[in-house]
Amino acid sequence: MSIRPLFVASIGNPSPTYTNTLHSAGHTVLTHLRAWLFTTAFTKSRPHASGLLSASPDYTLWQSPSLMNISGKPVSTAWRAFLSSLTSPEDRRAARLVVVHDELELPIGKIKVREGKGMSAKGHNGLKSVLGALPGMEFMRIGVGIGRCASRESRDVAAYVMRKMTPAEVDIMADVAGQVSEVLREMRRGER
């Protein structure tokens, strides 16, 4: 059984202004994931594009400091810093990037795991930015369901994703973190 170093990056909009908005569901899940994975408190890390970093011997969690739609460059910078921190060539080869993001097309509380090369961003501007900054790189995506508003008008959708979560929705994201932690454990053991 191989053990993989994992770099788990969430994309969303920066805190504190956008804390717990639906569009920043990835950040909310990573905040709760700390408890599931026993990582350190989040601290700002200059080498990791000034994002918030939380680590343990088994997992490294990172929250992008940029706006969602321009998150590719910070993700790429942080990923490279993570790889350079690994001491063995074997670890660098085995290391995997996981991107956690909001998913408008899933009901709130559901997750969708996708991986492979050449996958479409399916209209998600944050993923488009990441794919553009890491062309051809295979990485895992974990979409966190935030539900969809009834309207398809871009103005209404934008207002929906930028709204703050209710306390019940924040609690749902804590439960989602448990689902994500299991996916990450399987991945670390090489079962995904």
Short mmCIF file of C-alpha atoms in Angstrom, two decimals:
data_model
loop_
_atom_site.label_atom_id
_atom_site.label_comp_id
_atom_site.label_asym_id
_atom_site.label_seq_id
_atom_site.Cartn_x
_atom_site.Cartn_y
_atom_site.Cartn_z
CA MET A 1 0.00 0.00 0.00
CA SER A 2 1.47 3.36 -1.01
CA ILE A 3 0.99 6.47 1.10
CA ARG A 4 0.57 9.65 -0.92
CA PRO A 5 1.35 13.19 0.23
CA LEU A 6 -1.81 15.21 -0.37
CA PHE A 7 -2.15 18.95 -0.94
CA VAL A 8 -5.81 19.88 -0.51
CA ALA A 9 -6.59 23.34 -1.91
CA SER A 10 -9.91 25.12 -1.58
CA ILE A 11 -10.91 27.84 -3.98
CA GLY A 12 -13.45 30.51 -3.14
CA ASN A 13 -13.42 34.18 -2.29
CA PRO A 14 -11.22 35.58 0.48
CA SER A 15 -12.18 36.01 4.10
CA PRO A 16 -13.37 37.79 6.09
CA THR A 17 -15.71 39.50 3.59
CA TYR A 18 -16.74 36.25 1.89
CA THR A 19 -16.52 33.84 4.84
CA ASN A 20 -19.31 31.25 4.69
CA THR A 21 -20.79 32.42 1.40
CA LEU A 22 -22.07 29.65 -0.84
CA HIS A 23 -19.39 30.48 -3.43
CA SER A 24 -16.73 29.87 -0.75
CA ALA A 25 -18.15 26.48 0.30
CA GLY A 26 -14.73 24.91 -0.39
CA HIS A 27 -13.13 27.17 2.23
CA THR A 28 -15.91 26.41 4.71
CA VAL A 29 -15.41 22.67 4.22
CA LEU A 30 -11.62 22.98 4.67
CA THR A 31 -12.13 24.92 7.89
CA HIS A 32 -14.21 22.01 9.24
CA LEU A 33 -11.86 19.42 7.71
CA ARG A 34 -9.12 20.46 10.15
CA ALA A 35 -10.97 18.69 12.96
CA TRP A 36 -11.42 15.51 10.93
CA LEU A 37 -7.76 15.34 9.85
CA PHE A 38 -6.12 16.73 13.01
CA THR A 39 -4.19 19.46 11.22
CA THR A 40 -2.76 22.64 12.75
CA ALA A 41 -4.52 26.00 12.89
CA PHE A 42 -4.58 27.89 9.60
CA THR A 43 -1.77 30.44 9.26
CA LYS A 44 -0.77 32.68 6.37
CA SER A 45 2.09 31.23 4.33
CA ARG A 46 4.06 33.52 2.00
CA PRO A 47 5.69 30.66 0.04
CA HIS A 48 2.22 29.26 -0.59
CA ALA A 49 0.96 32.41 -2.36
CA SER A 50 0.03 33.99 1.00
CA GLY A 51 -2.82 31.51 1.36
CA LEU A 52 -3.88 30.00 4.65
CA LEU A 53 -2.02 26.76 5.41
CA SER A 54 -2.84 23.99 7.89
CA ALA A 55 -0.75 20.85 8.04
CA SER A 56 -0.19 17.53 9.71
CA PRO A 57 2.28 14.77 8.85
CA ASP A 58 -0.39 13.27 6.59
CA TYR A 59 -2.29 16.19 5.01
CA THR A 60 -1.68 19.76 3.96
CA LEU A 61 -4.75 21.99 3.68
CA TRP A 62 -4.58 25.35 1.90
CA GLN A 63 -7.14 28.09 1.29
CA SER A 64 -6.62 30.32 -1.75
CA PRO A 65 -6.25 34.00 -0.86
CA SER A 66 -7.58 35.24 -4.21
CA LEU A 67 -10.98 35.81 -5.68
CA MET A 68 -12.49 32.61 -7.08
CA ASN A 69 -12.23 33.53 -10.75
CA ILE A 70 -8.48 34.22 -10.60
CA SER A 71 -7.43 31.39 -8.29
CA GLY A 72 -5.30 29.48 -10.81
CA LYS A 73 -2.01 31.30 -10.28
CA PRO A 74 -2.13 31.09 -6.46
CA VAL A 75 -3.04 27.37 -6.65
CA SER A 76 -0.12 26.76 -9.01
CA THR A 77 2.31 28.71 -6.78
CA ALA A 78 1.16 26.93 -3.62
CA TRP A 79 1.33 23.51 -5.33
CA ARG A 80 4.92 24.16 -6.42
CA ALA A 81 5.86 25.30 -2.89
CA PHE A 82 4.29 22.13 -1.48
CA LEU A 83 6.23 19.93 -3.91
CA SER A 84 9.51 21.68 -3.08
CA SER A 85 8.90 21.06 0.63
CA LEU A 86 8.82 17.28 0.08
CA THR A 87 12.20 15.75 0.84
CA SER A 88 12.21 12.62 -1.29
CA PRO A 89 11.81 12.26 -5.06
CA GLU A 90 9.37 9.40 -4.40
CA ASP A 91 7.12 11.69 -2.36
CA ARG A 92 7.24 14.37 -5.07
CA ARG A 93 6.22 11.80 -7.70
CA ALA A 94 3.43 10.35 -5.54
CA ALA A 95 2.05 13.72 -4.33
CA ARG A 96 -1.45 14.62 -5.43
CA LEU A 97 -3.35 17.87 -5.70
CA VAL A 98 -7.00 17.96 -4.62
CA VAL A 99 -9.12 21.05 -5.36
CA VAL A 100 -12.27 21.58 -3.27
CA HIS A 101 -14.83 23.96 -4.78
CA ASP A 102 -18.51 24.89 -4.76
CA GLU A 103 -20.79 23.00 -7.12
CA LEU A 104 -23.96 24.77 -8.20
CA GLU A 105 -25.44 21.71 -9.91
CA LEU A 106 -25.46 19.53 -6.77
CA PRO A 107 -27.92 19.71 -3.88
CA ILE A 108 -26.48 21.24 -0.75
CA GLY A 109 -24.57 18.68 1.29
CA LYS A 110 -23.70 16.36 -1.59
CA ILE A 111 -20.23 15.94 -3.04
CA LYS A 112 -18.98 14.89 -6.45
CA VAL A 113 -15.47 13.51 -6.91
CA ARG A 114 -13.85 13.78 -10.34
CA GLU A 115 -10.33 13.16 -11.50
CA GLY A 116 -8.36 12.80 -14.67
CA LYS A 117 -6.76 14.84 -17.41
CA GLY A 118 -8.64 17.01 -19.82
CA MET A 119 -11.81 17.37 -17.78
CA SER A 120 -13.96 20.39 -18.52
CA ALA A 121 -14.52 23.11 -15.95
CA LYS A 122 -18.22 22.97 -16.92
CA GLY A 123 -18.58 26.74 -16.67
CA HIS A 124 -16.92 27.06 -13.26
CA ASN A 125 -14.64 30.10 -13.60
CA GLY A 126 -12.46 29.14 -10.64
CA LEU A 127 -11.77 25.72 -12.15
CA LYS A 128 -11.14 27.33 -15.56
CA SER A 129 -8.48 29.47 -13.90
CA VAL A 130 -6.86 26.47 -12.18
CA LEU A 131 -6.89 24.43 -15.39
CA GLY A 132 -5.31 27.35 -17.23
CA ALA A 133 -2.54 27.66 -14.63
CA LEU A 134 -1.85 23.89 -14.54
CA PRO A 135 -2.35 22.83 -18.16
CA GLY A 136 -2.46 19.08 -18.69
CA MET A 137 -2.00 18.29 -15.01
CA GLU A 138 -4.16 15.56 -13.53
CA PHE A 139 -5.72 16.41 -10.18
CA MET A 140 -8.75 15.44 -8.15
CA ARG A 141 -11.71 17.78 -7.82
CA ILE A 142 -14.23 17.58 -5.04
CA GLY A 143 -17.34 19.60 -5.80
CA VAL A 144 -19.36 20.62 -2.76
CA GLY A 145 -23.05 20.99 -3.51
CA ILE A 146 -24.58 24.39 -2.81
CA GLY A 147 -27.85 23.89 -4.68
CA ARG A 148 -29.15 26.17 -7.40
CA CYS A 149 -31.50 29.11 -7.34
CA ALA A 150 -34.65 28.81 -9.45
CA SER A 151 -33.54 31.47 -11.94
CA ARG A 152 -30.87 30.89 -14.61
CA GLU A 153 -30.29 34.64 -15.02
CA SER A 154 -26.62 35.40 -14.37
CA ARG A 155 -27.45 38.29 -12.01
CA ASP A 156 -29.72 36.05 -9.90
CA VAL A 157 -27.19 33.21 -9.86
CA ALA A 158 -24.43 35.62 -8.78
CA ALA A 159 -26.59 36.97 -5.96
CA TYR A 160 -27.39 33.41 -4.88
CA VAL A 161 -23.79 32.17 -4.71
CA MET A 162 -22.59 35.33 -2.95
CA ARG A 163 -25.11 35.07 -0.12
CA LYS A 164 -24.05 34.00 3.36
CA MET A 165 -24.92 30.46 4.42
CA THR A 166 -27.55 29.99 7.07
CA PRO A 167 -26.36 28.41 10.34
CA ALA A 168 -28.02 25.15 9.21
CA GLU A 169 -26.07 25.26 5.93
CA VAL A 170 -22.79 25.83 7.80
CA ASP A 171 -23.63 22.73 9.88
CA ILE A 172 -24.23 20.78 6.66
CA MET A 173 -20.76 21.82 5.47
CA ALA A 174 -19.32 20.39 8.71
CA ASP A 175 -20.94 17.06 7.79
CA VAL A 176 -19.62 17.37 4.23
CA ALA A 177 -16.12 17.69 5.70
CA GLY A 178 -16.57 14.18 7.11
CA GLN A 179 -17.41 12.84 3.64
CA VAL A 180 -14.42 14.64 2.14
CA SER A 181 -12.11 13.29 4.87
CA GLU A 182 -13.03 9.74 3.91
CA VAL A 183 -12.28 10.42 0.22
CA LEU A 184 -8.91 11.89 1.23
CA ARG A 185 -8.06 8.91 3.46
CA GLU A 186 -8.82 6.53 0.58
CA MET A 187 -6.73 8.64 -1.75
CA ARG A 188 -3.80 8.81 0.67
CA ARG A 189 -3.82 5.01 0.96
CA GLY A 190 -3.77 4.74 -2.84
CA GLU A 191 -7.31 3.36 -3.04
CA ARG A 192 -8.41 6.19 -5.40
#
